[in-house]
Amino acid sequence: MSRRSGILEFAVLGLLRESPMHGYELRKRLNTSLGVFRAFSYGTLYPCLKTLVANGWLIEEPGSAPEDALAASLAGRRAKIVYRLTAEGKEHFEELLSHTGPDSWEDEHFAARFAFFGQTEREVRMRVLEGRRSRLEERLEKMRASLARTRERLDDYTLELQRHGMESVEREVRWLNELIESERAGRDQRRSDPESPARHDTTSGQTDGLPRHRDDSPPGPSDDTVK
């Protein structure tokens, strides 16, 4: 399995854990909720769905609306297929959620993982955030070193482009620092006062560690402009 197809399977399982969907609705959610999948097409999604069905993680069901089935029959078309997560699929997705290896820190995979942080244990969220921060700090050091070596040979526009790339990475590091600080503050509060009620995500029961003072939407993957 390629890394990119693995990310798509993870996202599909996560969305279907929320509710069953047919293919068109699922693709729309991938496009609107998870911007990293904007370039994915039906030609990519449906083979993924078939693979998940073959693995026993999804089942296919006919659409539940009688009028939809009747309209499809009169038009000579197949009724829409609804995809539902199986118990095995839910267990597999939970295993994927607990994974905190280097893949979960990469640009595209991190964006998908972050989208499902509401269903992820706090300690796992912390490991993913800290791993992502370390990866970006390493990237930033390489970018600064490269810029220092090549600054005199660059024209103004290339130099500005590289500065823009560094600023993007620095901005994401600051954002990660805020998230990590908020997660730690929530954890420390629970430890010091176990009787105090913690705020939870309404769908998953996980404590929400996001800061409330700013827009919580994650920035796009950092652009490593300097090679």
Tab-separated table of C-alpha atoms in Angstrom:
chain	number	residue	atom	x	y	z
A	1	MET	CA	0.000	0.000	0.000
A	2	SER	CA	1.341	3.422	-0.944
A	3	ARG	CA	1.548	6.135	1.694
A	4	ARG	CA	-1.036	8.258	-0.148
A	5	SER	CA	-3.581	5.449	-0.470
A	6	GLY	CA	-3.037	4.631	3.204
A	7	ILE	CA	-3.929	8.210	4.146
A	8	LEU	CA	-7.095	8.010	2.051
A	9	GLU	CA	-8.165	4.741	3.670
A	10	PHE	CA	-7.585	6.262	7.106
A	11	ALA	CA	-9.734	9.291	6.251
A	12	VAL	CA	-12.528	7.192	4.730
A	13	LEU	CA	-12.711	4.976	7.814
A	14	GLY	CA	-12.739	8.043	10.062
A	15	LEU	CA	-15.576	9.747	8.194
A	16	LEU	CA	-17.650	6.575	8.028
A	17	ARG	CA	-17.185	6.095	11.749
A	18	GLU	CA	-19.277	9.251	12.144
A	19	SER	CA	-22.101	7.976	9.910
A	20	PRO	CA	-22.721	5.784	6.838
A	21	MET	CA	-22.449	7.630	3.498
A	22	HIS	CA	-22.725	6.975	-0.206
A	23	GLY	CA	-19.759	7.620	-2.461
A	24	TYR	CA	-20.712	11.113	-3.639
A	25	GLU	CA	-21.347	12.354	-0.102
A	26	LEU	CA	-18.104	10.788	1.084
A	27	ARG	CA	-16.097	12.443	-1.671
A	28	LYS	CA	-17.686	15.797	-0.862
A	29	ARG	CA	-16.750	15.432	2.802
A	30	LEU	CA	-13.184	14.540	1.840
A	31	ASN	CA	-12.982	17.656	-0.309
A	32	THR	CA	-14.595	20.110	2.111
A	33	SER	CA	-13.565	18.793	5.526
A	34	LEU	CA	-10.115	17.484	4.644
A	35	GLY	CA	-8.533	19.890	2.197
A	36	VAL	CA	-5.589	17.558	1.616
A	37	PHE	CA	-7.912	15.405	-0.521
A	38	ARG	CA	-9.119	18.106	-2.915
A	39	ALA	CA	-7.257	16.501	-5.803
A	40	PHE	CA	-8.740	13.036	-5.251
A	41	SER	CA	-11.227	11.798	-7.860
A	42	TYR	CA	-13.894	9.109	-8.035
A	43	GLY	CA	-11.340	7.020	-9.893
A	44	THR	CA	-9.216	7.036	-6.733
A	45	LEU	CA	-11.971	6.812	-4.147
A	46	TYR	CA	-13.929	3.831	-5.437
A	47	PRO	CA	-10.977	1.405	-5.663
A	48	CYS	CA	-10.192	2.433	-2.079
A	49	LEU	CA	-13.768	1.662	-1.010
A	50	LYS	CA	-13.659	-1.719	-2.770
A	51	THR	CA	-10.423	-2.576	-0.969
A	52	LEU	CA	-11.931	-1.671	2.409
A	53	VAL	CA	-14.993	-3.811	1.635
A	54	ALA	CA	-12.772	-6.734	0.602
A	55	ASN	CA	-10.855	-6.415	3.880
A	56	GLY	CA	-14.102	-6.619	5.842
A	57	TRP	CA	-13.827	-3.079	7.203
A	58	LEU	CA	-16.827	-1.751	5.273
A	59	ILE	CA	-20.078	-3.203	3.992
A	60	GLU	CA	-22.168	-2.020	1.054
A	61	GLU	CA	-25.901	-1.425	1.551
A	62	PRO	CA	-28.600	-0.098	-0.792
A	63	GLY	CA	-29.762	3.471	-0.237
A	64	SER	CA	-32.434	3.663	2.453
A	65	ALA	CA	-34.740	6.229	0.825
A	66	PRO	CA	-37.526	4.386	-1.078
A	67	GLU	CA	-38.060	7.274	-3.486
A	68	ASP	CA	-34.380	7.181	-4.444
A	69	ALA	CA	-34.536	3.470	-5.194
A	70	LEU	CA	-37.763	3.901	-7.200
A	71	ALA	CA	-36.330	6.792	-9.212
A	72	ALA	CA	-33.184	4.804	-9.977
A	73	SER	CA	-35.264	1.792	-11.048
A	74	LEU	CA	-37.466	3.866	-13.387
A	75	ALA	CA	-34.403	5.478	-14.919
A	76	GLY	CA	-32.676	2.137	-15.386
A	77	ARG	CA	-29.913	3.066	-12.963
A	78	ARG	CA	-28.552	1.301	-9.902
A	79	ALA	CA	-29.659	2.647	-6.541
A	80	LYS	CA	-26.966	4.488	-4.612
A	81	ILE	CA	-24.764	2.277	-2.481
A	82	VAL	CA	-24.241	3.321	1.118
A	83	TYR	CA	-20.991	2.374	2.839
A	84	ARG	CA	-21.121	1.441	6.510
A	85	LEU	CA	-18.248	0.777	8.909
A	86	THR	CA	-18.145	-2.745	10.357
A	87	ALA	CA	-17.074	-3.641	13.884
A	88	GLU	CA	-13.768	-4.846	12.421
A	89	GLY	CA	-13.419	-1.563	10.550
A	90	LYS	CA	-13.985	0.442	13.711
A	91	GLU	CA	-11.374	-1.618	15.540
A	92	HIS	CA	-8.911	-1.150	12.676
A	93	PHE	CA	-9.477	2.611	12.636
A	94	GLU	CA	-8.879	2.818	16.380
A	95	GLU	CA	-5.595	0.975	15.877
A	96	LEU	CA	-4.615	3.512	13.217
A	97	LEU	CA	-5.541	6.361	15.566
A	98	SER	CA	-3.112	5.043	18.168
A	99	HIS	CA	-0.213	5.011	15.695
A	100	THR	CA	2.371	7.735	16.346
A	101	GLY	CA	5.243	6.790	14.056
A	102	PRO	CA	7.122	9.176	11.742
A	103	ASP	CA	4.496	8.841	8.985
A	104	SER	CA	1.989	10.644	11.201
A	105	TRP	CA	4.262	13.706	11.268
A	106	GLU	CA	4.535	14.133	7.483
A	107	ASP	CA	2.652	16.938	5.758
A	108	GLU	CA	-0.345	15.122	4.246
A	109	HIS	CA	-0.668	12.440	6.900
A	110	PHE	CA	-0.487	14.982	9.720
A	111	ALA	CA	-3.338	17.015	8.192
A	112	ALA	CA	-5.522	13.895	8.062
A	113	ARG	CA	-4.549	12.868	11.594
A	114	PHE	CA	-5.312	16.326	12.946
A	115	ALA	CA	-8.786	16.250	11.378
A	116	PHE	CA	-9.625	13.296	13.651
A	117	PHE	CA	-7.982	14.558	16.833
A	118	GLY	CA	-11.442	14.768	18.424
A	119	GLN	CA	-11.514	10.952	18.321
A	120	THR	CA	-7.891	10.544	19.462
A	121	GLU	CA	-6.587	9.968	22.979
A	122	ARG	CA	-4.864	12.973	24.557
A	123	GLU	CA	-1.492	11.239	24.983
A	124	VAL	CA	-1.506	10.179	21.330
A	125	ARG	CA	-2.363	13.724	20.265
A	126	MET	CA	0.596	14.992	22.290
A	127	ARG	CA	3.025	12.539	20.675
A	128	VAL	CA	1.846	13.429	17.178
A	129	LEU	CA	2.039	17.177	17.846
A	130	GLU	CA	5.486	16.947	19.393
A	131	GLY	CA	6.724	14.719	16.585
A	132	ARG	CA	5.398	17.146	13.990
A	133	ARG	CA	7.068	20.056	15.780
A	134	SER	CA	10.415	18.237	15.891
A	135	ARG	CA	10.173	17.431	12.197
A	136	LEU	CA	9.478	21.071	11.319
A	137	GLU	CA	12.260	22.357	13.580
A	138	GLU	CA	14.693	20.063	11.738
A	139	ARG	CA	13.358	21.332	8.418
A	140	LEU	CA	13.722	24.931	9.558
A	141	GLU	CA	17.362	24.422	10.543
A	142	LYS	CA	18.152	22.972	7.113
A	143	MET	CA	16.376	25.851	5.401
A	144	ARG	CA	18.316	28.437	7.406
A	145	ALA	CA	21.619	26.697	6.728
A	146	SER	CA	20.881	26.471	3.015
A	147	LEU	CA	19.868	30.115	2.857
A	148	ALA	CA	23.047	31.199	4.625
A	149	ARG	CA	25.165	29.290	2.077
A	150	THR	CA	23.371	30.530	-1.032
A	151	ARG	CA	22.149	34.014	-0.086
A	152	GLU	CA	24.822	35.857	-2.110
A	153	ARG	CA	24.044	33.891	-5.275
A	154	LEU	CA	20.269	34.419	-5.239
A	155	ASP	CA	18.326	37.136	-6.980
A	156	ASP	CA	15.800	39.154	-4.995
A	157	TYR	CA	12.763	37.112	-6.057
A	158	THR	CA	14.286	33.724	-5.301
A	159	LEU	CA	15.479	35.045	-1.959
A	160	GLU	CA	12.000	36.323	-1.155
A	161	LEU	CA	10.487	32.956	-2.076
A	162	GLN	CA	12.838	31.160	0.282
A	163	ARG	CA	12.071	33.618	3.059
A	164	HIS	CA	8.384	32.988	2.489
A	165	GLY	CA	8.969	29.241	2.860
A	166	MET	CA	10.803	29.767	6.132
A	167	GLU	CA	8.054	32.025	7.459
A	168	SER	CA	5.467	29.328	6.663
A	169	VAL	CA	7.404	26.759	8.686
A	170	GLU	CA	7.980	29.210	11.550
A	171	ARG	CA	4.260	30.029	11.632
A	172	GLU	CA	3.303	26.366	11.889
A	173	VAL	CA	5.857	25.789	14.661
A	174	ARG	CA	4.293	28.638	16.655
A	175	TRP	CA	0.828	27.143	16.072
A	176	LEU	CA	2.047	23.723	17.237
A	177	ASN	CA	3.583	25.291	20.346
A	178	GLU	CA	0.190	26.788	21.237
A	179	LEU	CA	-1.575	23.453	20.754
A	180	ILE	CA	0.989	21.556	22.811
A	181	GLU	CA	0.799	24.126	25.591
A	182	SER	CA	-3.000	23.847	25.641
A	183	GLU	CA	-2.879	20.048	25.729
A	184	ARG	CA	-0.422	20.122	28.622
A	185	ALA	CA	-2.482	22.696	30.507
A	186	GLY	CA	-5.591	20.537	30.197
A	187	ARG	CA	-3.722	17.431	31.326
A	188	ASP	CA	-2.145	19.193	34.297
A	189	GLN	CA	-5.520	20.617	35.320
A	190	ARG	CA	-7.084	17.157	35.363
A	191	ARG	CA	-4.215	15.764	37.422
A	192	SER	CA	-4.354	18.556	39.994
A	193	ASP	CA	-8.149	18.575	40.278
A	194	PRO	CA	-9.607	15.191	39.266
A	195	GLU	CA	-13.086	16.276	40.414
A	196	SER	CA	-13.274	19.209	38.009
A	197	PRO	CA	-15.369	18.543	34.892
A	198	ALA	CA	-13.362	18.475	31.640
A	199	ARG	CA	-14.833	19.648	28.365
A	200	HIS	CA	-15.331	16.753	25.967
A	201	ASP	CA	-15.933	16.303	22.273
A	202	THR	CA	-19.639	15.555	21.785
A	203	THR	CA	-19.105	12.702	19.352
A	204	SER	CA	-16.105	10.872	20.728
A	205	GLY	CA	-15.906	11.642	24.448
A	206	GLN	CA	-12.287	12.813	24.141
A	207	THR	CA	-11.146	15.891	26.039
A	208	ASP	CA	-10.738	18.810	23.680
A	209	GLY	CA	-7.356	20.433	24.225
A	210	LEU	CA	-7.612	23.146	21.572
A	211	PRO	CA	-7.014	26.769	22.549
A	212	ARG	CA	-10.185	28.825	22.425
A	213	HIS	CA	-8.649	32.245	21.762
A	214	ARG	CA	-7.954	31.805	18.075
A	215	ASP	CA	-9.053	30.140	14.856
A	216	ASP	CA	-8.522	26.417	15.394
A	217	SER	CA	-8.222	25.444	11.746
A	218	PRO	CA	-4.753	24.044	11.035
A	219	PRO	CA	-2.494	25.844	8.578
A	220	GLY	CA	-1.669	24.072	5.370
A	221	PRO	CA	1.401	21.839	5.194
A	222	SER	CA	4.579	23.869	5.391
A	223	ASP	CA	6.195	24.524	2.040
A	224	ASP	CA	9.809	23.397	2.134
A	225	THR	CA	10.997	25.868	-0.468
A	226	VAL	CA	14.706	25.535	0.227
A	227	LYS	CA	16.121	22.211	-0.860
